[in-house]
Every structure is written in structure tokens, then in C-alpha cells.
Coordinates of C-alpha atoms and ligand atoms in Angstrom, one line a residue:
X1 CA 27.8 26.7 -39.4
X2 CA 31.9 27.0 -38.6
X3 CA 33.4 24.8 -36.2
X4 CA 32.0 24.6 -32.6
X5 CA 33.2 27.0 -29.6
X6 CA 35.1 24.0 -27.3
X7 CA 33.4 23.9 -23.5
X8 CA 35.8 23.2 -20.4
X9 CA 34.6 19.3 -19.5
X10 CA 32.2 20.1 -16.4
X11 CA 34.0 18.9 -12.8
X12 CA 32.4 15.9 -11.5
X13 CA 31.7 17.5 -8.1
X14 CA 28.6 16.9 -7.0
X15 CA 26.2 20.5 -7.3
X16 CA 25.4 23.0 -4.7
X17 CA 22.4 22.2 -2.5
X18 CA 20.5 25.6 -3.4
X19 CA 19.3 25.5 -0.2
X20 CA 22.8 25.6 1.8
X21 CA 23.2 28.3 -0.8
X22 CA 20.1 30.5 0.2
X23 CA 21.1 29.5 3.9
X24 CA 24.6 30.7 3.4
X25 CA 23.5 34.0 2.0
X26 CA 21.3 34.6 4.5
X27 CA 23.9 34.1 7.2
X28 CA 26.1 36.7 5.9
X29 CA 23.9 39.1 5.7
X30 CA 22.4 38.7 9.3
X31 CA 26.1 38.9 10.5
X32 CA 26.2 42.0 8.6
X33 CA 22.9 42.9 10.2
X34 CA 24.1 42.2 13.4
X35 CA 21.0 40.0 13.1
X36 CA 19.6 38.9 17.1
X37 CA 19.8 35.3 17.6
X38 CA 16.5 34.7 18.0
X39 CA 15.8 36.6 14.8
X40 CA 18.3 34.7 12.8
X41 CA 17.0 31.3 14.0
X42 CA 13.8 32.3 13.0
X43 CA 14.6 33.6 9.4
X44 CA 16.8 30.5 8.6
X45 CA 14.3 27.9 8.2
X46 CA 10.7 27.2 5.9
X47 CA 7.7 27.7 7.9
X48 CA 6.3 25.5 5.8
X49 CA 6.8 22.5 3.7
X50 CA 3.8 20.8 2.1
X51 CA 4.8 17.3 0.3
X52 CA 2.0 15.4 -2.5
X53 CA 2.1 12.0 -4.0
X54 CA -1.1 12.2 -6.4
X55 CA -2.5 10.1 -9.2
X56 CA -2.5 11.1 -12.6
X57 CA -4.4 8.7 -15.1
X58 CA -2.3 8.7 -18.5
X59 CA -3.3 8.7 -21.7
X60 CA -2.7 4.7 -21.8
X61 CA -4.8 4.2 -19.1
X62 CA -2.4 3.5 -16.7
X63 CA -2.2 5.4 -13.5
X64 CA 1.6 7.3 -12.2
X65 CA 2.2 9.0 -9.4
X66 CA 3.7 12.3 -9.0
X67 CA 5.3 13.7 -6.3
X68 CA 5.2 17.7 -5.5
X69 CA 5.6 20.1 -3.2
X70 CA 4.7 24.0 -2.1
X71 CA 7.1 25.5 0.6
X72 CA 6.1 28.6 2.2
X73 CA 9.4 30.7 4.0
X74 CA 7.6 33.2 5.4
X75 CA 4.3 34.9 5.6
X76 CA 5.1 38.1 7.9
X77 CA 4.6 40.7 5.5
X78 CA 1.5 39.5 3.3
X79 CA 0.4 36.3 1.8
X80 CA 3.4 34.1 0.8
X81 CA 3.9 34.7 -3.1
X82 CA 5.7 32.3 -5.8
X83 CA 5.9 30.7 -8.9
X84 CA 5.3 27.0 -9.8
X85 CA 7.9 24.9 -11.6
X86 CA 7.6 21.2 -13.4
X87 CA 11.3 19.9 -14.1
X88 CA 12.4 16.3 -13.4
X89 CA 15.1 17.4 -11.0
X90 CA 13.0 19.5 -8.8
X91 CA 13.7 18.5 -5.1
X92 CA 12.1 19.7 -1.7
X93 CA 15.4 21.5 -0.8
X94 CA 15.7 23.7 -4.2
X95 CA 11.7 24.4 -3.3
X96 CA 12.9 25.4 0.1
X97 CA 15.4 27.3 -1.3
X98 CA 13.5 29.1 -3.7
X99 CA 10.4 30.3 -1.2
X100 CA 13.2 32.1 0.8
X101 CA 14.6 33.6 -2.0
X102 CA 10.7 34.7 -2.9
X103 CA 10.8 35.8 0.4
X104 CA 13.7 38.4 0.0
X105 CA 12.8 39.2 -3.4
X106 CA 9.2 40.8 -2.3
X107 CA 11.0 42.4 0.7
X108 CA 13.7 44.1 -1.7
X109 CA 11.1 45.4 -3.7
X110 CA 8.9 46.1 -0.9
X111 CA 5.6 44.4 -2.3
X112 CA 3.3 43.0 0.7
X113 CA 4.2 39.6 0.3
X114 CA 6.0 36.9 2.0
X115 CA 8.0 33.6 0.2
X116 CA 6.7 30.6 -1.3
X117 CA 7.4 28.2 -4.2
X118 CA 6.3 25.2 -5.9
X119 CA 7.2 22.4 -7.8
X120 CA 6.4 19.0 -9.5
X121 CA 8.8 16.5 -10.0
X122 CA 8.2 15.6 -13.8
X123 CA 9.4 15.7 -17.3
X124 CA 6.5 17.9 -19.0
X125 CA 8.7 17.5 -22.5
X126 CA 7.2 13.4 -22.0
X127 CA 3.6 14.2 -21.3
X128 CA 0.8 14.9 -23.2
X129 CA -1.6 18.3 -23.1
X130 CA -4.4 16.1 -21.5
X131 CA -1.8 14.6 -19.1
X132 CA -0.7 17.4 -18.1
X133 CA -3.6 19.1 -17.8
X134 CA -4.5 16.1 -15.7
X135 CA -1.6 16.7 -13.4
X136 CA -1.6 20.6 -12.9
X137 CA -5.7 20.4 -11.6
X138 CA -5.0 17.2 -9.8
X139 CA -1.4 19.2 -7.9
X140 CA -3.6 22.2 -7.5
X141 CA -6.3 20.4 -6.1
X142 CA -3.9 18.7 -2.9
X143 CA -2.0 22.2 -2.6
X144 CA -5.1 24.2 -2.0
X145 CA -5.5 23.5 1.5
X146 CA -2.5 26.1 1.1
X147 CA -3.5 28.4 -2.0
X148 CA -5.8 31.3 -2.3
X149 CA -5.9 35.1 -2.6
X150 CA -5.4 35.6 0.8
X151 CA -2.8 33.3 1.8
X152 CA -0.4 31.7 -0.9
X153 CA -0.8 33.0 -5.0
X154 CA 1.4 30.6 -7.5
X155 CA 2.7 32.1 -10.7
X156 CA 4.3 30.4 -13.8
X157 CA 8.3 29.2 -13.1
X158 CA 10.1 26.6 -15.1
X159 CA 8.2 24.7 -17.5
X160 CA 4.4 26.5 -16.7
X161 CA 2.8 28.9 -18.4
X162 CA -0.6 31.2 -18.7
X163 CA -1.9 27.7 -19.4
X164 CA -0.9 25.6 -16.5
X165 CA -2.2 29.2 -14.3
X166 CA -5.9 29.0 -16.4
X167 CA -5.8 25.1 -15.0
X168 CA -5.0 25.9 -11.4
X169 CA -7.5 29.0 -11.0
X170 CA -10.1 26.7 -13.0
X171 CA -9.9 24.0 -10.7
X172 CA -9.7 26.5 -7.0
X173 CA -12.7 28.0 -8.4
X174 CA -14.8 25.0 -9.1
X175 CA -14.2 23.6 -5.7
X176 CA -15.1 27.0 -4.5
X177 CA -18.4 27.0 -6.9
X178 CA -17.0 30.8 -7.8
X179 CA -14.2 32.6 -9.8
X180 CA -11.2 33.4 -7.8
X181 CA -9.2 34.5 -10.2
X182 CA -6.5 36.1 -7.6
X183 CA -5.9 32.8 -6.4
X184 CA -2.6 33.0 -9.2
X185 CA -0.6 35.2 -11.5
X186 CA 0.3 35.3 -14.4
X187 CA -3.1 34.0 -16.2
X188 CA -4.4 34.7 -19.5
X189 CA -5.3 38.3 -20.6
X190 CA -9.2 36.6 -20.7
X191 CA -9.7 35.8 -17.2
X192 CA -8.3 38.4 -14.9
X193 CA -4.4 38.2 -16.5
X194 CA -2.7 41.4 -16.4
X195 CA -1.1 43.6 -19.2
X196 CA 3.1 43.8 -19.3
X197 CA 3.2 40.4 -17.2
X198 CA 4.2 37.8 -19.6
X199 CA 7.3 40.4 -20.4
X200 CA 8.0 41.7 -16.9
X201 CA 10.8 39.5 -15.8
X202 CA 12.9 40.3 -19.0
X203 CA 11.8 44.0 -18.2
X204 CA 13.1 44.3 -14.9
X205 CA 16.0 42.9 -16.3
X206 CA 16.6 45.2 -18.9
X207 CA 15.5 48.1 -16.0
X208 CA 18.5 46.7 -13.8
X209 CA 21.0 46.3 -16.6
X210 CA 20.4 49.7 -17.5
X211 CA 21.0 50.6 -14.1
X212 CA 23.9 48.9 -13.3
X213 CA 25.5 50.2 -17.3
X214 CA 24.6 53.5 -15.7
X215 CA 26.2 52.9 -12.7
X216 CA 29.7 51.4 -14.7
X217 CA 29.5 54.3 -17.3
X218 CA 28.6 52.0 -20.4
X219 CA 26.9 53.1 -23.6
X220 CA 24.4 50.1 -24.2
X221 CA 25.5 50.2 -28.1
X222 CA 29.2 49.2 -26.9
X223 CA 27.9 46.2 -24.7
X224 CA 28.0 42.3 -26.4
X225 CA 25.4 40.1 -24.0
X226 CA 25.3 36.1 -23.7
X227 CA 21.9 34.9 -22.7
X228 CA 21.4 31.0 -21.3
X229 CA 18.2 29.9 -21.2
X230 CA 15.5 31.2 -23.4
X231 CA 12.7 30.9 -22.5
X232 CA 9.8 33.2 -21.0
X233 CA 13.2 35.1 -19.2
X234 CA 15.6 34.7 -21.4
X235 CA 13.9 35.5 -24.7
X236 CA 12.0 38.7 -23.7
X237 CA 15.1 39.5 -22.1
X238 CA 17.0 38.8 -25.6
X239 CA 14.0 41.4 -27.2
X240 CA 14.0 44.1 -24.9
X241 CA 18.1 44.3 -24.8
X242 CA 18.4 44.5 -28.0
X243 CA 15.9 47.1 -29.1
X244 CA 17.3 49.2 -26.1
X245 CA 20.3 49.0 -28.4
X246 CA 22.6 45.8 -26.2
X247 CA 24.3 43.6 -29.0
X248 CA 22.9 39.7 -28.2
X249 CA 25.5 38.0 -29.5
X250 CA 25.2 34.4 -27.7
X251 CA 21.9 32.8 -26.5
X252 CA 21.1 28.7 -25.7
X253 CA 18.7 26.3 -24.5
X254 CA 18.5 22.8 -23.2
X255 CA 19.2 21.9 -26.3
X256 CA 22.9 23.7 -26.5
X257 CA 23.7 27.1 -27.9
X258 CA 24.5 29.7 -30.7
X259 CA 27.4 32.7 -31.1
X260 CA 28.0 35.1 -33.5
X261 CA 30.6 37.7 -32.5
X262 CA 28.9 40.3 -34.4
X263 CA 25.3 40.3 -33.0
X264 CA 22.0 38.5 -34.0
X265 CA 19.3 39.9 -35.7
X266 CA 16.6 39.1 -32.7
X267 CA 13.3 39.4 -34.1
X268 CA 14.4 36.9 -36.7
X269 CA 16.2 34.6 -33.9
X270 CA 12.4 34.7 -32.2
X271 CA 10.9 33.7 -35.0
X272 CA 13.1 30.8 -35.4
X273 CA 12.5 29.7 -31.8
X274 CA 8.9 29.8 -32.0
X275 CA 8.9 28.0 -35.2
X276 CA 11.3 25.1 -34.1
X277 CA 11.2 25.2 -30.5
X278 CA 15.2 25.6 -30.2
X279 CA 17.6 28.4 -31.1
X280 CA 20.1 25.5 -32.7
X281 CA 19.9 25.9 -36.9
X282 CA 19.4 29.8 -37.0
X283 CA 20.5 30.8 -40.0
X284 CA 22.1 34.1 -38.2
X285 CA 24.3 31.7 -36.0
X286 CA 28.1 31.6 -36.5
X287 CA 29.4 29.1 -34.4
X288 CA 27.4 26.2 -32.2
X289 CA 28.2 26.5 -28.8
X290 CA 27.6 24.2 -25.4
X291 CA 25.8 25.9 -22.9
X292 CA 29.4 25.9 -20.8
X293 CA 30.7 27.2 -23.0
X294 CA 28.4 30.4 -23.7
X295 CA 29.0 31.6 -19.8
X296 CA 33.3 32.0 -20.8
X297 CA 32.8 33.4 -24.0
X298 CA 34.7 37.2 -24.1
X299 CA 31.2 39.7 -23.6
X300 CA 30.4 42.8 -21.5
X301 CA 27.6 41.0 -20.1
X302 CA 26.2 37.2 -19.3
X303 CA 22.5 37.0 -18.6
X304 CA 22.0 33.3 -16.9
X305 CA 18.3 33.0 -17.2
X306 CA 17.7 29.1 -17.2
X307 CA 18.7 26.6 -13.7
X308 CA 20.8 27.4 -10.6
X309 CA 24.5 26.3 -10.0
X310 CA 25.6 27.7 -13.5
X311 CA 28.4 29.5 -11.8
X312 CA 30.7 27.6 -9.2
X313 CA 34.4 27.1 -8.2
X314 CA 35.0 25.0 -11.2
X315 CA 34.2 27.7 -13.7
X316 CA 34.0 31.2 -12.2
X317 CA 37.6 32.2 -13.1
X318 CA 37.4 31.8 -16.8
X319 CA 34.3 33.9 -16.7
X320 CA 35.5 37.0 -19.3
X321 CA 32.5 38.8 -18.5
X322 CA 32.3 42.0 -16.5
X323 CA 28.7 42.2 -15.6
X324 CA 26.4 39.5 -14.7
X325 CA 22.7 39.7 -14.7
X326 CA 21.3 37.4 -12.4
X327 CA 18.1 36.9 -14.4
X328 CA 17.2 32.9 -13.0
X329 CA 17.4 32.5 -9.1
X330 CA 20.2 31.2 -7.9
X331 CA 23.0 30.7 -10.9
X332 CA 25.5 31.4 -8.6
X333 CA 27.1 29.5 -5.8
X334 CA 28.6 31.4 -3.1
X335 CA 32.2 29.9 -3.6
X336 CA 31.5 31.4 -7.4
X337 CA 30.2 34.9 -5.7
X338 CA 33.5 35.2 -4.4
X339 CA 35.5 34.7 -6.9
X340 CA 33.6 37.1 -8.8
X341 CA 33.9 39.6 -6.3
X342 CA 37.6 39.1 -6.3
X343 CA 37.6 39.5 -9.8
X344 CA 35.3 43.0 -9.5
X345 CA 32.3 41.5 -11.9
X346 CA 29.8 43.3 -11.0
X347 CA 26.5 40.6 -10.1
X348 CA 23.5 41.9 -9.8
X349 CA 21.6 39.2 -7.5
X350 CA 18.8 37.5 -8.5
X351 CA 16.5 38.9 -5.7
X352 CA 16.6 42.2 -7.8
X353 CA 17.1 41.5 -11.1
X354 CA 14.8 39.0 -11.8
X355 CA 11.8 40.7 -9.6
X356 CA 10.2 42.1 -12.5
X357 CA 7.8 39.2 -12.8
X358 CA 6.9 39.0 -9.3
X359 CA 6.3 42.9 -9.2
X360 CA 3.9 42.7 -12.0
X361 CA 2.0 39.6 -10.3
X362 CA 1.2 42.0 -8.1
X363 CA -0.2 44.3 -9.8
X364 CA -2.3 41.4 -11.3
X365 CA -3.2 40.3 -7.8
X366 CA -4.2 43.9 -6.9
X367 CA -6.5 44.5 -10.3
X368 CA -8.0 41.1 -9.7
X369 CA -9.0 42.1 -6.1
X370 CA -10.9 45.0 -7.4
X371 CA -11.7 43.9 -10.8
X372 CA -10.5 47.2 -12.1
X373 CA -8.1 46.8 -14.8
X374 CA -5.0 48.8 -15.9
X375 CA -3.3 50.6 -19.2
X376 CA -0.2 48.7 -20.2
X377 CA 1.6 52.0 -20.2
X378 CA 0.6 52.2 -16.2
X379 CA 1.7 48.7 -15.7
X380 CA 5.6 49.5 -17.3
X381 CA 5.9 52.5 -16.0
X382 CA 5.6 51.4 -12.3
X383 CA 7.4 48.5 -12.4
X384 CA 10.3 50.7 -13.9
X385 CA 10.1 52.8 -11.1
X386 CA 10.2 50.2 -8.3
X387 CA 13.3 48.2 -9.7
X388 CA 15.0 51.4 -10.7
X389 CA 14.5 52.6 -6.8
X390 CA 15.4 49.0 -5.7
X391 CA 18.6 49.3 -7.7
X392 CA 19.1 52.8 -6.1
X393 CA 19.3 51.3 -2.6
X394 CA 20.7 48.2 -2.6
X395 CA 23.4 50.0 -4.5
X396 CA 24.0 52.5 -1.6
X397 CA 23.7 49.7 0.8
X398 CA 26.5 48.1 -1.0
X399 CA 28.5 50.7 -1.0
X400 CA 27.8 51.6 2.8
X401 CA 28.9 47.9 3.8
X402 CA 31.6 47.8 1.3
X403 CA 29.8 44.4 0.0
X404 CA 28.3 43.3 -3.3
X405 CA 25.4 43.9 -4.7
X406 CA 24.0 40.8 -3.6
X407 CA 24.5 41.9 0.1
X408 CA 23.0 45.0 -0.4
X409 CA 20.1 43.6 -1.4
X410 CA 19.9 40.7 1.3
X411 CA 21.0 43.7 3.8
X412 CA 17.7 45.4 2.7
X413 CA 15.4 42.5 2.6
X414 CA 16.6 40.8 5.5
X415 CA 16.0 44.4 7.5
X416 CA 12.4 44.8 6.3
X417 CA 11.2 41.3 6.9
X418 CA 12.9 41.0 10.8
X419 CA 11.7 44.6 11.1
X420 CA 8.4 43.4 10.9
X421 CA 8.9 39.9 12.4
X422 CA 9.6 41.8 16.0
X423 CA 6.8 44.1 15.6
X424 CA 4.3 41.6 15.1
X425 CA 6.1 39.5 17.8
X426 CA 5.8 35.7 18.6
X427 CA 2.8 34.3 18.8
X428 CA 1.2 33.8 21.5
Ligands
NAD501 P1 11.1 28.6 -19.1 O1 10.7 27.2 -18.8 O2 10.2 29.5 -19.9 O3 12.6 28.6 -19.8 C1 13.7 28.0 -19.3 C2 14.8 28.1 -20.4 O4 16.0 27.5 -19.9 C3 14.4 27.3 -21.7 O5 14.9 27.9 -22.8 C4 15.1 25.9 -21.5 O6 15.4 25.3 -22.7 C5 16.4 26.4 -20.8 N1 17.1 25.4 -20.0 C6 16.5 24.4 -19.3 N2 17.5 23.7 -18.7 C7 18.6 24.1 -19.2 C8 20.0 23.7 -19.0 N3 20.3 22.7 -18.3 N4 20.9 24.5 -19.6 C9 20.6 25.5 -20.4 N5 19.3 26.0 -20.6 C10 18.4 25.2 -20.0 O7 11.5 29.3 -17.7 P2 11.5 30.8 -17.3 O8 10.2 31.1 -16.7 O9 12.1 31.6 -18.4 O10 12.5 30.7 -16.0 C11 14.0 30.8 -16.2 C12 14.6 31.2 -14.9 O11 14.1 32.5 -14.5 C13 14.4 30.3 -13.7 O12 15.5 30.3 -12.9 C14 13.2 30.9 -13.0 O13 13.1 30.5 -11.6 C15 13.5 32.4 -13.2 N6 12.4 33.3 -13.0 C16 11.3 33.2 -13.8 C17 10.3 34.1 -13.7 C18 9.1 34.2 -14.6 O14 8.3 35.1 -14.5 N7 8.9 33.2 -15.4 C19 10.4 35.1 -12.7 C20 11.5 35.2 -11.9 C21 12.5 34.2 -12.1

């Protein structure tokens, strides 16, 4: 390896509450919406928030206890739909925040679902398969006074995986003394799982950065992309870019980052990650690189697919980048959105572009309903077609407003989901 890319030393400000963010966002748009009141009050705020303090015994014996939390935003338009995510910096307001952007993201792509989201407060790196076995049907067990087919379906997020979803839908159905495998997404293949799903985030990705290279007039071939994060996201997202013929050229972890100006060769960089759990040390690398540093390097196209808050004030104008995929939820702070805007990099928000996953949990949740199960080629080829019309419209509402991206796509979420709020009405 050559010397290492230098990163900008981070500012010591203290980072965005994703929630103000979320809360922020939404305001815009219902000012662009001309949103009632009433409506707006309504929209603004979790319906729900469910907080758990649970006992997990450990492998020594001893007993800790956890604390976790599922947020439902809203339920107007179909059960409340989300993912599930075990980090040690998870906190009731970035839950909140992500159920609302759930919320959106179903709207947006017009699947029947309202927001939700989970989390559990933990450092899964530090625990044990039996621990956290022990903690996942324990959690699942206190949330599902709110879980089940019909009103609330977790999915894998940050950290969980087809196992931690085989653990949850074990333990609803033994307390039900049946299978309910629709009571989550994103399970194994082998009970009720669905084809395409543990690739469809990084497809819809690929779908929407086609759309917006489309949109630009860029030959994918001429494009260099920066990926941070890879993990379920970023490294199908790394796969599917690169065979559509994108140059990967930068990618990280936790555990920091790799460059090399002329492109990796991506099946081998997988195979390096699954073999030693990092992308650090492949032989294909150039240059070691912070993850900072990765989001200023000089490509078409940065694809944050890890945390929120990777974008702010502090680094938004050295981003060299023209196009940014909004593949985790909330990378960007608004203060960030604005510069970029300023700037004319194009975003596109993470209510669309990472809605893949979501859109093929639904299919899941549908083929578990009827135990009927579909070709893989089925699967694809409607989720291409709902993000690619997705893109379509948020990118005329965009243009109709004169706003980003980003609005367009709140403008049309927000719409749907009050649309149906005040033909429901307010009960009683
Ligand atoms: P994951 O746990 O599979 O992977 C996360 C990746 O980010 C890993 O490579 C990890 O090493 C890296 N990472 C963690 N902390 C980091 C840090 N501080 N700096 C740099 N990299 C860091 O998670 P995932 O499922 O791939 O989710 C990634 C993002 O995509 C999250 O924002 C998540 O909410 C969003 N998302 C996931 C799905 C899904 O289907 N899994 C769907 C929609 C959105």
C-alpha cells in the first residue's frame, strides 16, 4: 500500500438530531404543500413509541439489561413497516426519525404500508451467537404486543440479518403455537424468505443511479463511484454497479477505507470481505483511506450506504462529487442539502433510493400471505419498474417546484399519506 489519502480532522460540533432532521424536512415540504395546520401537526409527530428494558442471561451467567425500542410514525395507509437495527448508539430519537422516514419511503413508492422502525441499543460485534440469539427472541418477545402481519412487520437494518429475522418469526410463532411467517421480512429462502430480497436495496440503487445518469446524460463506463459502508447496502450495491459497467473505485467500513483511482476488480474485493470481514488489506487497494476522507475524494458519484450525519456544514463544500446516492437513511443534514443544492450535486434522497429493500419486503409479505411463491425474474423486474416510475415522478415534481430531488419526493409522499389521513378522518 502507498501512503494514505489525509482526511479533514472532523469539527467537534456535536451531530444532527436525525429526528430535527426528519422534522425539518418534513416542514418544508408541507410549506410547499401548503400543508393544513391540522394536517401538519398531525404528520409531525410518532404515533407511537414503545420503549424495553429486558434481561438477557450471558454466556457467564450473569444477567444485562438491554434497552430497545419500536416507533411506529404512522399507520394510515397499511400496517406500519420497518427494519430493525442493533448499534450501540441507537437512541429513541434516530428510531423516531427513521419510522417517519419508513413512512414516506412506502408512500413514495406507493406500497400499502405506513412507518415504523426498530432498534436495540447494543454492540452485537461484543456478543456471542447464543447471546444474541438470547437478546433478538427476548426484544421480539416485549415488542410483540406491537408486531404481526397485520399491524407492524420488522426487516433486517444495521447489524441484523436473515438470522436475527428466523429468531424473531421463531419466537411470534411459538407464542402463537403457529407459523406466522409474514410477521417479518427479509427471512431465509427456507421459511417463507423471498427471492431478489437480500439484493434489493443495492438494486434499487443501481435502478435510481441509472436513472438519475439518464437523467444527467452520463455513460455509466465514464462514471468513478465511492461507496461507505459495505455491508448488505453497500456491497451489493459495489456488485451490481460495477457489472452494470460503474468503475468502484473507493469503498470502506467501520474499520476505515480503500482507493484506487483506476477501479477495483469487485468480485475479488467480495471475496476479500467475506473472507476477512473488512475491505482493509485488499491486494487491489492503492491507497488506505479514512472513511472522511472517501466522501471528498474527486468521483462522479459517492454512495453513503453506512450511518446518518455523513454529510454536514463542516464537510459538504469539499464534496468533489456530482451525484450522490442516498443509499443509508439520512446521510445528509439539511444545512449539508443546501449546500449541495447550491453547488447543483444532484442527491437523490434516501426515501427513494434506498427503497429497494422495503419494496421487495413486500413482495415477501404479500407471497407469505398467500403462500404462493414467485420467479426471481418476477421479483426484479417489478421492483425495477416501481423505482424507475418513482424516479419518474419525483423528478417531475422537482422540476414543477423548482426543488431538489429530495422535495420531490417528500412533495409526493407527504401528498399521498395526508390524502388519505383526511379521507379516513379523525377518529371518532
Ligand atoms: P450492515 O450492517 O449490513 O452494514 C453497515 C456497513 O456500514 C458495514 O460495512 C459497517 O462496517 C459500515 N459502518 C458502520 N459504521 C460505520 C461508520 N461509522 N463509518 C463507516 N462505515 C460504517 O447495514 P445495511 O443493512 O447495509 O445498512 C446500511 C444503511 O442502509 C443504513 O443506513 C440502513 O438504514 C440503510 N438501509 C438498509 C436496508 C436493508 O435492506 N438492509 C434498506 C434500506 C436502508
Amino acid at each position: 500500500m502507498a501512503n494514505s489519502v489525509m482526511a479533514t480532522p472532523a469539527a467537534s460540533v456535536a451531530p444532527a438530531n436525525p429526528y430535527v432532521t426528519a422534522q425539518r424536512q418534513f416542514d418544508q415540504a408541507a410549506s410547499l404543500l401548503e400543508l393544513d395546520p391540522g394536517m401538519r401537526a398531525v404528520l409531525r409527530q410518532v404515533r407511537r413509541e414503545f420503549t424495553v428494558n429486558f434481561p438477557v442471561r450471558m454466556d457467564d451467567g450473569s444477567i444485562h439489561v438491554f434497552t430497545g425500542y419500536r416507533v411506529q410514525h404512522n399507520l394510515t395507509r397499511g400496517p406500519a413497516k420497518g427494519g430493525i437495527r442493533y448499534h450501540p448508539q441507537v437512541s429513541l430519537d434516530e428510531v423516531k426519525a427513521l419510522s417517519m422516514w419508513m413512512t414516506w419511503k412506502c408512500a413514495v413508492t406507493n406500497l400499502p404500508y405506513g412507518g415504523a422502525k426498530g432498534g436495540v441499543i447494543c454492540d452485537p460485534s461484543q456478543l456471542s451467537q447464543r447471546e444474541l440469539e438470547n437478546l433478538t427472541r427476548r426484544f421480539a418477545s416485549e415488542i410483540s404486543l406491537l408486531i404481526g402481519p397485520e399491524s407492524d412487520i420488522p426487516a433486517p437494518d444495521v447489524n441484523t440479518n436473515q438470522q436475527t429475522m428466523a429468531w424473531i418469526m421463531d419466537t411470534i410463532s411459538m407464542e402463537k403455537g403457529y407459523s406466522v411467517p409474514a410477521t417479518v421480512t427479509g427471512k431465509p429462502l427456507s421459511i417463507g424468505g423471498s427471492q431478489g430480497r437480500p439484493a434489493a436495496t443495492g438494486r434499487g440503487v443501481l435502478v435510481v443511479t441509472l436513472g438519475a445518469c439518464r437523467r444527467l446524460g452520463w455513460n455509466p463506463s465514464e462514471c468513478s463511484v465511492a461507496i461507505q459502508g459495505f455491508g448488505n447496502v453497500g456491497s451489493v450495491s459495489a456488485e451490481l454497479l460495477d457489472a452494470e459497467g460503474f468503475k468502484v473505485v473507493a469503498v470502506s467500513d467501520v474499520f476505515g477505507g480503500i482507493y484506487n483511482k483506476d477501479g477495483f476488480d469487485v468480485p475479488a474485493l467480495l471475496q476479500h470481505q467475506a473472507k476477512h470481514g473488512r475491505v482493509a488489506g485488499f491486494a487491489g487497494a492503492k491507497e488506505e483511506i479514512s472513511n472522511s476522507a472517501l466522501l471528498e475524494l474527486p468521483v462522479t458519484i459517492l454512495v453513503p450506504a453506512a450511518l446518518e450525519n455523513q454529510f454536514s456544514m463542516e464537510n459538504a463544500a469539499r464534496v468533489q462529487a456530482k451525484l450522490i446516492v442516498e443509499a443509508a437513511n439520512g446521510p445528509t443534514t439539511p444545512e449539508a442539502d443546501d449546500i449541495f443544492h447550491q453547488r447543483g450535486i444532484v442527491v437523490v434522497p434516501d426515501i427513494l433510493a434506498n427503497a429497494g429493500g422495503v419494496t421487495v419486503s413486500y413482495f415477501e409479505w404479500v407471497q407469505d400471505l398467500q403462500s404462493f411463491f414467485w420467479e426471481e425474474e418476477e421479483i426484479n423486474s417489478r421492483l425495477t419498474r416501481i423505482m424507475e416510475r418513482a424516479y419518474q415522478q419525483i423528478d417531475d415534481l422537482a422540476q414543477e417546484h423548482h426543488t431538489t430531488l429530495r422535495m420531490g419526493a417528500y412533495c409526493l409522499a407527504v401528498k399521498r399519506v395526508a390524502d388519505a389521513t383526511a379521507v379516513r378522518g379523525i377518529y371518532p
